[in-house]
Structure formats: C-alpha cells, structure tokens
CSV table of C-alpha atoms in Angstrom, one decimal:
chain,number,residue,atom,x,y,z
A,4,UNK,CA,0.0,0.0,0.0
A,5,UNK,CA,1.4,3.4,-1.0
A,6,UNK,CA,1.7,5.8,1.9
A,7,UNK,CA,2.5,9.5,2.2
A,8,UNK,CA,2.7,12.5,4.5
A,9,UNK,CA,0.8,15.4,3.1
A,10,UNK,CA,0.8,19.1,4.2
A,11,UNK,CA,0.1,22.6,3.0
A,12,UNK,CA,2.4,25.5,3.8
A,13,UNK,CA,3.0,29.1,3.0
A,14,UNK,CA,5.9,31.4,3.6
A,15,UNK,CA,8.4,28.6,3.1
A,16,UNK,CA,11.4,31.0,3.2
A,17,UNK,CA,10.6,32.1,6.7
A,18,UNK,CA,9.8,28.6,8.0
A,19,UNK,CA,12.3,26.3,6.3
A,20,UNK,CA,13.6,25.0,9.7
A,21,UNK,CA,10.1,23.9,10.7
A,22,UNK,CA,9.5,22.2,7.3
A,23,UNK,CA,12.9,20.5,7.6
A,24,UNK,CA,12.0,19.1,11.0
A,25,UNK,CA,8.5,17.9,9.8
A,26,UNK,CA,10.0,16.1,6.8
A,27,UNK,CA,13.2,14.8,8.4
A,28,UNK,CA,11.4,13.3,11.4
A,29,UNK,CA,8.8,11.6,9.2
A,30,UNK,CA,11.5,10.1,7.0
A,31,UNK,CA,13.3,8.7,10.0
A,32,UNK,CA,10.3,6.7,11.1
A,33,UNK,CA,8.8,6.0,7.6
A,34,UNK,CA,11.9,5.8,5.3
A,35,UNK,CA,10.0,4.2,2.4
A,36,UNK,CA,7.1,6.7,2.3
A,37,UNK,CA,6.7,9.9,0.4
A,38,UNK,CA,6.6,13.4,1.8
A,39,UNK,CA,4.4,15.8,-0.2
A,40,UNK,CA,4.1,19.5,0.4
A,41,UNK,CA,1.6,21.8,-1.3
A,42,UNK,CA,3.2,25.3,-1.5
A,43,UNK,CA,0.6,28.0,-1.1
A,44,UNK,CA,1.6,31.0,-3.3
A,45,UNK,CA,5.0,29.5,-3.6
A,46,UNK,CA,7.9,30.2,-6.1
A,47,UNK,CA,10.3,28.2,-8.1
A,48,UNK,CA,12.9,28.8,-5.4
A,49,UNK,CA,10.5,27.1,-2.9
A,50,UNK,CA,10.2,24.1,-5.3
A,51,UNK,CA,14.0,23.9,-5.5
A,52,UNK,CA,14.3,24.0,-1.7
A,53,UNK,CA,11.8,21.1,-1.4
A,54,UNK,CA,13.7,19.1,-4.0
A,55,UNK,CA,16.9,19.5,-1.9
A,56,UNK,CA,15.0,18.2,1.1
A,57,UNK,CA,13.6,15.2,-0.8
A,58,UNK,CA,10.1,16.6,-0.6
A,59,UNK,CA,7.7,16.2,-3.5
A,60,UNK,CA,6.1,19.7,-3.9
A,61,UNK,CA,3.4,21.4,-5.9
A,62,UNK,CA,2.4,25.0,-6.2
A,63,UNK,CA,-1.1,26.0,-5.3
A,64,UNK,CA,-2.8,29.4,-4.9
A,65,UNK,CA,-4.6,30.7,-1.8
A,66,UNK,CA,-5.8,34.2,-2.5
A,67,UNK,CA,-7.0,35.1,1.0
A,68,UNK,CA,-4.3,34.0,3.4
A,69,UNK,CA,-6.3,35.3,6.3
A,70,UNK,CA,-8.4,32.2,5.9
A,71,UNK,CA,-5.4,29.9,5.2
A,72,UNK,CA,-6.4,27.3,7.7
A,73,UNK,CA,-9.5,26.3,5.9
A,74,UNK,CA,-8.7,27.4,2.3
A,75,UNK,CA,-5.9,24.7,2.4
A,76,UNK,CA,-8.6,22.1,2.8
A,77,UNK,CA,-9.7,22.6,-0.8
A,78,UNK,CA,-6.2,21.9,-2.1
A,79,UNK,CA,-5.8,18.9,0.1
A,80,UNK,CA,-9.1,17.6,-1.3
A,81,UNK,CA,-8.0,18.2,-4.9
A,82,UNK,CA,-4.8,16.3,-4.3
A,83,UNK,CA,-6.6,13.3,-2.7
A,84,UNK,CA,-8.9,13.1,-5.6
A,85,UNK,CA,-6.1,13.1,-8.1
A,86,UNK,CA,-3.6,10.7,-6.6
A,87,UNK,CA,-3.2,6.9,-6.4
A,88,UNK,CA,-1.6,7.0,-3.0
A,89,UNK,CA,-3.8,4.9,-0.7
A,90,UNK,CA,-2.9,5.8,2.9
A,91,UNK,CA,-2.1,9.3,4.3
A,92,UNK,CA,-1.0,11.3,7.3
A,93,UNK,CA,-2.3,14.8,6.7
A,94,UNK,CA,-0.8,17.3,9.2
A,95,UNK,CA,0.1,20.8,10.0
A,96,UNK,CA,3.6,21.5,8.9
A,97,UNK,CA,5.2,24.0,11.2
A,98,UNK,CA,4.6,22.3,14.6
A,99,UNK,CA,4.6,18.6,14.0
A,100,UNK,CA,7.3,16.1,14.8
A,101,UNK,CA,7.2,12.3,14.2
A,102,UNK,CA,8.7,10.1,16.9
A,103,UNK,CA,7.5,6.6,15.8
A,104,UNK,CA,5.6,5.3,12.8
A,105,UNK,CA,1.9,6.5,13.1
A,106,UNK,CA,0.7,4.1,10.4
A,107,UNK,CA,1.4,1.1,12.7
A,108,UNK,CA,-1.4,2.0,15.1
A,109,UNK,CA,-4.0,2.6,12.3
A,110,UNK,CA,-6.3,-0.3,12.0
A,111,UNK,CA,-7.5,0.2,8.4
A,112,UNK,CA,-9.4,-3.0,8.4
A,113,UNK,CA,-12.0,-1.5,10.8
A,114,UNK,CA,-11.5,2.3,10.4
A,115,UNK,CA,-10.7,4.7,7.5
A,116,UNK,CA,-10.2,8.0,9.3
A,117,UNK,CA,-8.0,8.6,12.4
A,118,UNK,CA,-7.4,11.6,14.6
A,119,UNK,CA,-6.3,12.3,18.2
A,120,UNK,CA,-8.3,13.7,21.1
A,121,UNK,CA,-6.9,16.5,23.2
A,122,UNK,CA,-8.0,15.0,26.5
A,123,UNK,CA,-10.7,17.5,27.6
A,124,UNK,CA,-14.2,18.3,26.5
A,125,UNK,CA,-14.9,21.2,24.2
A,126,UNK,CA,-16.8,23.1,26.8
A,127,UNK,CA,-13.8,22.8,29.2
A,128,UNK,CA,-11.5,24.6,26.7
A,129,UNK,CA,-12.2,28.4,26.2
A,130,UNK,CA,-10.7,28.7,22.7
A,131,UNK,CA,-12.5,25.8,21.1
A,132,UNK,CA,-15.8,26.7,22.7
A,133,UNK,CA,-15.6,30.3,21.6
A,134,UNK,CA,-14.5,29.2,18.1
A,135,UNK,CA,-17.4,26.9,17.5
A,136,UNK,CA,-19.9,29.4,19.1
A,137,UNK,CA,-18.8,32.1,16.7
A,138,UNK,CA,-18.6,30.1,13.5
A,139,UNK,CA,-21.3,27.4,14.0
A,140,UNK,CA,-23.6,28.7,16.7
A,141,UNK,CA,-26.4,26.4,15.4
A,142,UNK,CA,-24.2,23.4,16.3
A,143,UNK,CA,-22.7,24.6,19.5
A,144,UNK,CA,-24.9,22.6,21.8
A,145,UNK,CA,-24.1,19.4,19.9
A,146,UNK,CA,-20.5,19.8,20.9
A,147,UNK,CA,-20.9,20.3,24.6
A,148,UNK,CA,-19.6,17.3,26.5
A,149,UNK,CA,-17.7,16.0,23.5
A,150,UNK,CA,-13.9,15.6,23.7
A,151,UNK,CA,-11.9,18.0,21.5
A,152,UNK,CA,-10.4,16.3,18.5
A,153,UNK,CA,-7.6,18.1,16.8
A,154,UNK,CA,-7.8,18.7,13.1
A,155,UNK,CA,-4.1,19.4,12.7
A,156,UNK,CA,-3.2,15.7,12.5
A,157,UNK,CA,-5.5,13.4,10.5
A,158,UNK,CA,-4.7,10.0,9.1
A,159,UNK,CA,-6.6,7.6,6.9
A,160,UNK,CA,-7.3,6.0,3.6
A,161,UNK,CA,-7.7,8.1,0.5
A,162,UNK,CA,-11.3,7.0,0.0
A,163,UNK,CA,-12.1,7.6,3.7
A,164,UNK,CA,-10.5,11.1,3.7
A,165,UNK,CA,-12.1,12.5,0.5
A,166,UNK,CA,-15.6,12.9,1.9
A,167,UNK,CA,-14.2,14.3,5.2
A,168,UNK,CA,-12.2,17.0,3.5
A,169,UNK,CA,-15.0,17.8,1.1
A,170,UNK,CA,-17.5,18.3,3.9
A,171,UNK,CA,-15.1,20.1,6.2
A,172,UNK,CA,-14.3,22.6,3.5
A,173,UNK,CA,-18.0,23.1,2.7
A,174,UNK,CA,-18.8,23.7,6.3
A,175,UNK,CA,-16.0,26.2,6.7
A,176,UNK,CA,-17.2,28.1,3.6
A,177,UNK,CA,-20.8,28.2,5.0
A,178,UNK,CA,-19.7,29.2,8.5
A,179,UNK,CA,-19.5,32.7,9.9
A,180,UNK,CA,-16.4,34.8,9.2
A,181,UNK,CA,-16.3,35.9,12.8
A,182,UNK,CA,-13.2,33.8,13.3
A,183,UNK,CA,-10.5,33.1,10.7
A,184,UNK,CA,-9.6,29.6,11.9
A,185,UNK,CA,-12.5,27.4,11.0
A,186,UNK,CA,-11.1,23.9,10.3
A,187,UNK,CA,-11.0,22.5,13.8
A,188,UNK,CA,-14.5,23.8,14.6
A,189,UNK,CA,-15.9,22.2,11.4
A,190,UNK,CA,-14.1,18.9,12.2
A,191,UNK,CA,-15.6,18.7,15.7
A,192,UNK,CA,-19.0,19.6,14.5
A,193,UNK,CA,-18.8,16.8,12.0
A,194,UNK,CA,-17.7,14.3,14.7
A,195,UNK,CA,-20.4,15.5,17.2
A,196,UNK,CA,-23.0,14.9,14.5
A,197,UNK,CA,-21.7,11.5,13.6
A,198,UNK,CA,-20.9,12.5,10.0
A,199,UNK,CA,-17.6,10.7,9.6
A,200,UNK,CA,-17.9,7.1,8.7
A,201,UNK,CA,-15.2,4.7,9.9
A,202,UNK,CA,-13.8,7.2,12.4
A,203,UNK,CA,-11.4,6.3,15.2
A,204,UNK,CA,-10.4,8.8,17.8
A,205,UNK,CA,-7.2,7.9,19.6
A,206,UNK,CA,-7.0,9.0,23.2
A,207,UNK,CA,-3.8,10.3,24.9
A,208,UNK,CA,-3.1,7.0,26.7
A,209,UNK,CA,-3.0,5.2,23.3
A,210,UNK,CA,0.1,7.2,22.3
A,211,UNK,CA,-0.8,8.1,18.7
A,212,UNK,CA,-0.8,11.9,18.9
A,213,UNK,CA,-0.2,14.5,21.6
A,214,UNK,CA,-1.4,18.1,21.2
A,215,UNK,CA,0.4,20.4,23.6
A,216,UNK,CA,-2.0,23.3,23.4
A,217,UNK,CA,-4.1,21.4,25.9
A,218,UNK,CA,-2.2,18.4,27.3
A,219,UNK,CA,1.3,20.0,27.3
A,220,UNK,CA,2.7,21.9,30.3
A,221,UNK,CA,2.1,25.3,28.8
A,222,UNK,CA,1.2,28.4,30.8
A,223,UNK,CA,-2.5,27.5,30.4
A,224,UNK,CA,-2.3,23.9,31.7
A,225,UNK,CA,-3.0,25.0,35.2
A,226,UNK,CA,-4.5,28.5,34.6
A,227,UNK,CA,-7.3,27.1,32.5
A,228,UNK,CA,-7.7,23.9,34.6
A,229,UNK,CA,-6.6,21.4,32.0
A,230,UNK,CA,-4.5,19.7,34.7
A,231,UNK,CA,-7.7,18.8,36.6
A,232,UNK,CA,-9.9,18.1,33.6
A,233,UNK,CA,-7.6,15.9,31.5
A,234,UNK,CA,-9.3,12.6,31.1
A,235,UNK,CA,-6.1,10.6,30.7
A,236,UNK,CA,-2.6,10.5,32.1
A,237,UNK,CA,-0.4,13.6,31.7
A,238,UNK,CA,2.0,13.5,28.8
A,239,UNK,CA,5.7,13.9,29.8
A,240,UNK,CA,9.1,14.5,28.2
A,241,UNK,CA,11.4,11.6,28.9
A,242,UNK,CA,14.9,12.4,27.6
A,243,UNK,CA,14.3,13.9,24.2
A,244,UNK,CA,10.9,12.2,23.5
A,245,UNK,CA,7.3,13.2,24.3
A,246,UNK,CA,5.7,10.2,26.0
A,247,UNK,CA,2.4,9.1,27.6
A,248,UNK,CA,2.1,9.1,31.3
A,249,UNK,CA,3.2,5.5,31.3
A,250,UNK,CA,6.4,6.3,29.3
A,251,UNK,CA,5.3,5.1,25.8
A,252,UNK,CA,6.6,7.5,23.1
A,253,UNK,CA,3.8,9.2,21.1
A,254,UNK,CA,4.0,8.6,17.4
A,255,UNK,CA,3.4,12.3,16.8
A,256,UNK,CA,4.1,15.4,19.0
A,257,UNK,CA,2.0,18.3,17.8
A,258,UNK,CA,2.3,21.9,19.0
A,259,UNK,CA,5.4,21.0,20.9
A,260,UNK,CA,6.7,24.5,20.2
A,261,UNK,CA,4.2,25.9,22.7
A,262,UNK,CA,6.3,24.4,25.5
A,263,UNK,CA,9.7,26.2,25.3
A,264,UNK,CA,11.7,23.5,27.0
A,265,UNK,CA,10.2,20.8,24.7
A,266,UNK,CA,10.7,23.0,21.7
A,267,UNK,CA,14.4,23.4,22.4
A,268,UNK,CA,15.0,19.7,23.2
A,269,UNK,CA,13.3,18.5,20.0
A,270,UNK,CA,15.1,20.9,17.8
A,271,UNK,CA,18.4,19.9,19.4
A,272,UNK,CA,17.6,16.2,18.8
A,273,UNK,CA,17.2,16.8,15.1
A,274,UNK,CA,20.0,19.4,14.8
A,275,UNK,CA,17.5,22.1,13.8
A,276,UNK,CA,18.8,25.6,14.4
A,277,UNK,CA,16.2,28.3,14.2
A,278,UNK,CA,17.5,31.5,12.8
A,279,UNK,CA,14.1,33.1,12.8
A,280,UNK,CA,11.0,31.7,14.6
A,281,UNK,CA,8.0,32.9,12.7
A,282,UNK,CA,4.6,31.5,13.9
A,283,UNK,CA,1.6,31.4,11.6
C-alpha cells in the first residue's frame, strides 16, 4: 500500500527549519514513504528547496491567506482526488514532529479516518468553545460534553478522507467569518453529529498523537484547569521524547513549540537551528 505524509504550507522561506523538522522526522520513522508539500503561493525557489530536502512539492494558490487554515482544505481535497496513494498522514507542517511510525497503530481493516483527542471536553477549553460558538452557533450545543479532536493531525485511507475534507471545506465556507480559523470547529461539528464514517479517535493514553496546546505543560495547563480536567494520564518529556504518562513514546508530537523546553529539546535532537522563529 502506497503511503505518504501530506501538508500545505505558506511562507516557506521564513519557515524552512520547521519544514525540515517535519519532513526529516517523518523520513526517520517511515523511510520508504513519500513526503508531499503543497506550497501555497510559492515560487520556483521554494520548489527547488523542497527538492533538496527530498520533498515532492506542488504550487497552489490561496488568494485570501487570512483564511489559510481552511482554504488549504480545498487543495488537500484536490490532491486526494487526483492521486493513487492509498494511505495518508495529513498534518500541520510548522509544529509537528514524528517520533515513531503512526501508520502502525492505524487499523485500516476496521477504520478509515483517524485523529487524536486533546483530552478535555470542548466546553472545558475556552478557545474551542468560543471558536465553535462564533462560526457554527447552530451546532454549539451538539459539541458540549464531547472531547476536542484536533484537526491538525488526521490520518486515513484516501477513500475515507475524501468525503471528510469535502464536507469540512463546505462547512467552513458556509460558517460565519467571525473567526479566521475554522477547520477544527468544522471537524468537531462533523464528529459530534456522527458525520464521519469509519472514524477512530485515539485518546492520549493510546500514544498516537499528543497536542500540547491542551495536554502539554504550557502556561495555560494550570491556569485554564486542564491539569484537573484531563481525562487521561499527563504526557511527559522523557529524555528527548514526548511520552504518555506510562512512558510510551507518542507517534506524533503536535504543538510542541508551545512548550519552550520541549521545543528546544526536540530541535536539538534533530539538529535544527532556528535563525528566525515565525509563527503562523
């Protein structure tokens, strides 16, 4: 089965170290799989850089970059519809590191779409609750009491992912423009309404993906009560690896750059030197 890592990125010149880490870490755990980057409003120089990094790249156009987070979904969908690759990891690019092979935990005989929970309910996390309330007020009540599922790391079969990305993009386009980041709100609305067939949510104790915005020791972990509301064991850094509370390495560490100590440790591990740290 052909497998690949797929992402969409802009401003490659200012974020080359982050792209290098994303690609390099994936290739270490999945050496026979392809890395594909869709370059939003990119240049020939960007294509050349990707070639040097061993990344397959394609130029795409996003006219309104203020809504980059959901406009990228359309290009992801277009790629999925045009390729013969059968199994994907589709992730954010600037804050994702791969620690072990994520495909090994994906039971494609019983599921076709995979994502990781953040460990607290939507109504226990102010940003997500506000985000959904502004963009999809009609679906807000459906999401109360449901665990947040992060849209920045999604895996699955091509056939399973196509309808997910089509519906997610449609929802974002239909939603209010009161917030410019819409993809996670749309994804959680879909999950809360049972719209995704063959869906598997990994919890934190299963060690597939860890999302530091909620379950990492950021300044908000105690301030916003995540330490008390987290449904699972607290993730931890052991040596240079982000692990579950029981010491199992996560396949994927997402948003690790929100924890300065973890950020530094992971960059040192892969010999990534940040000349300029630009956050999208």
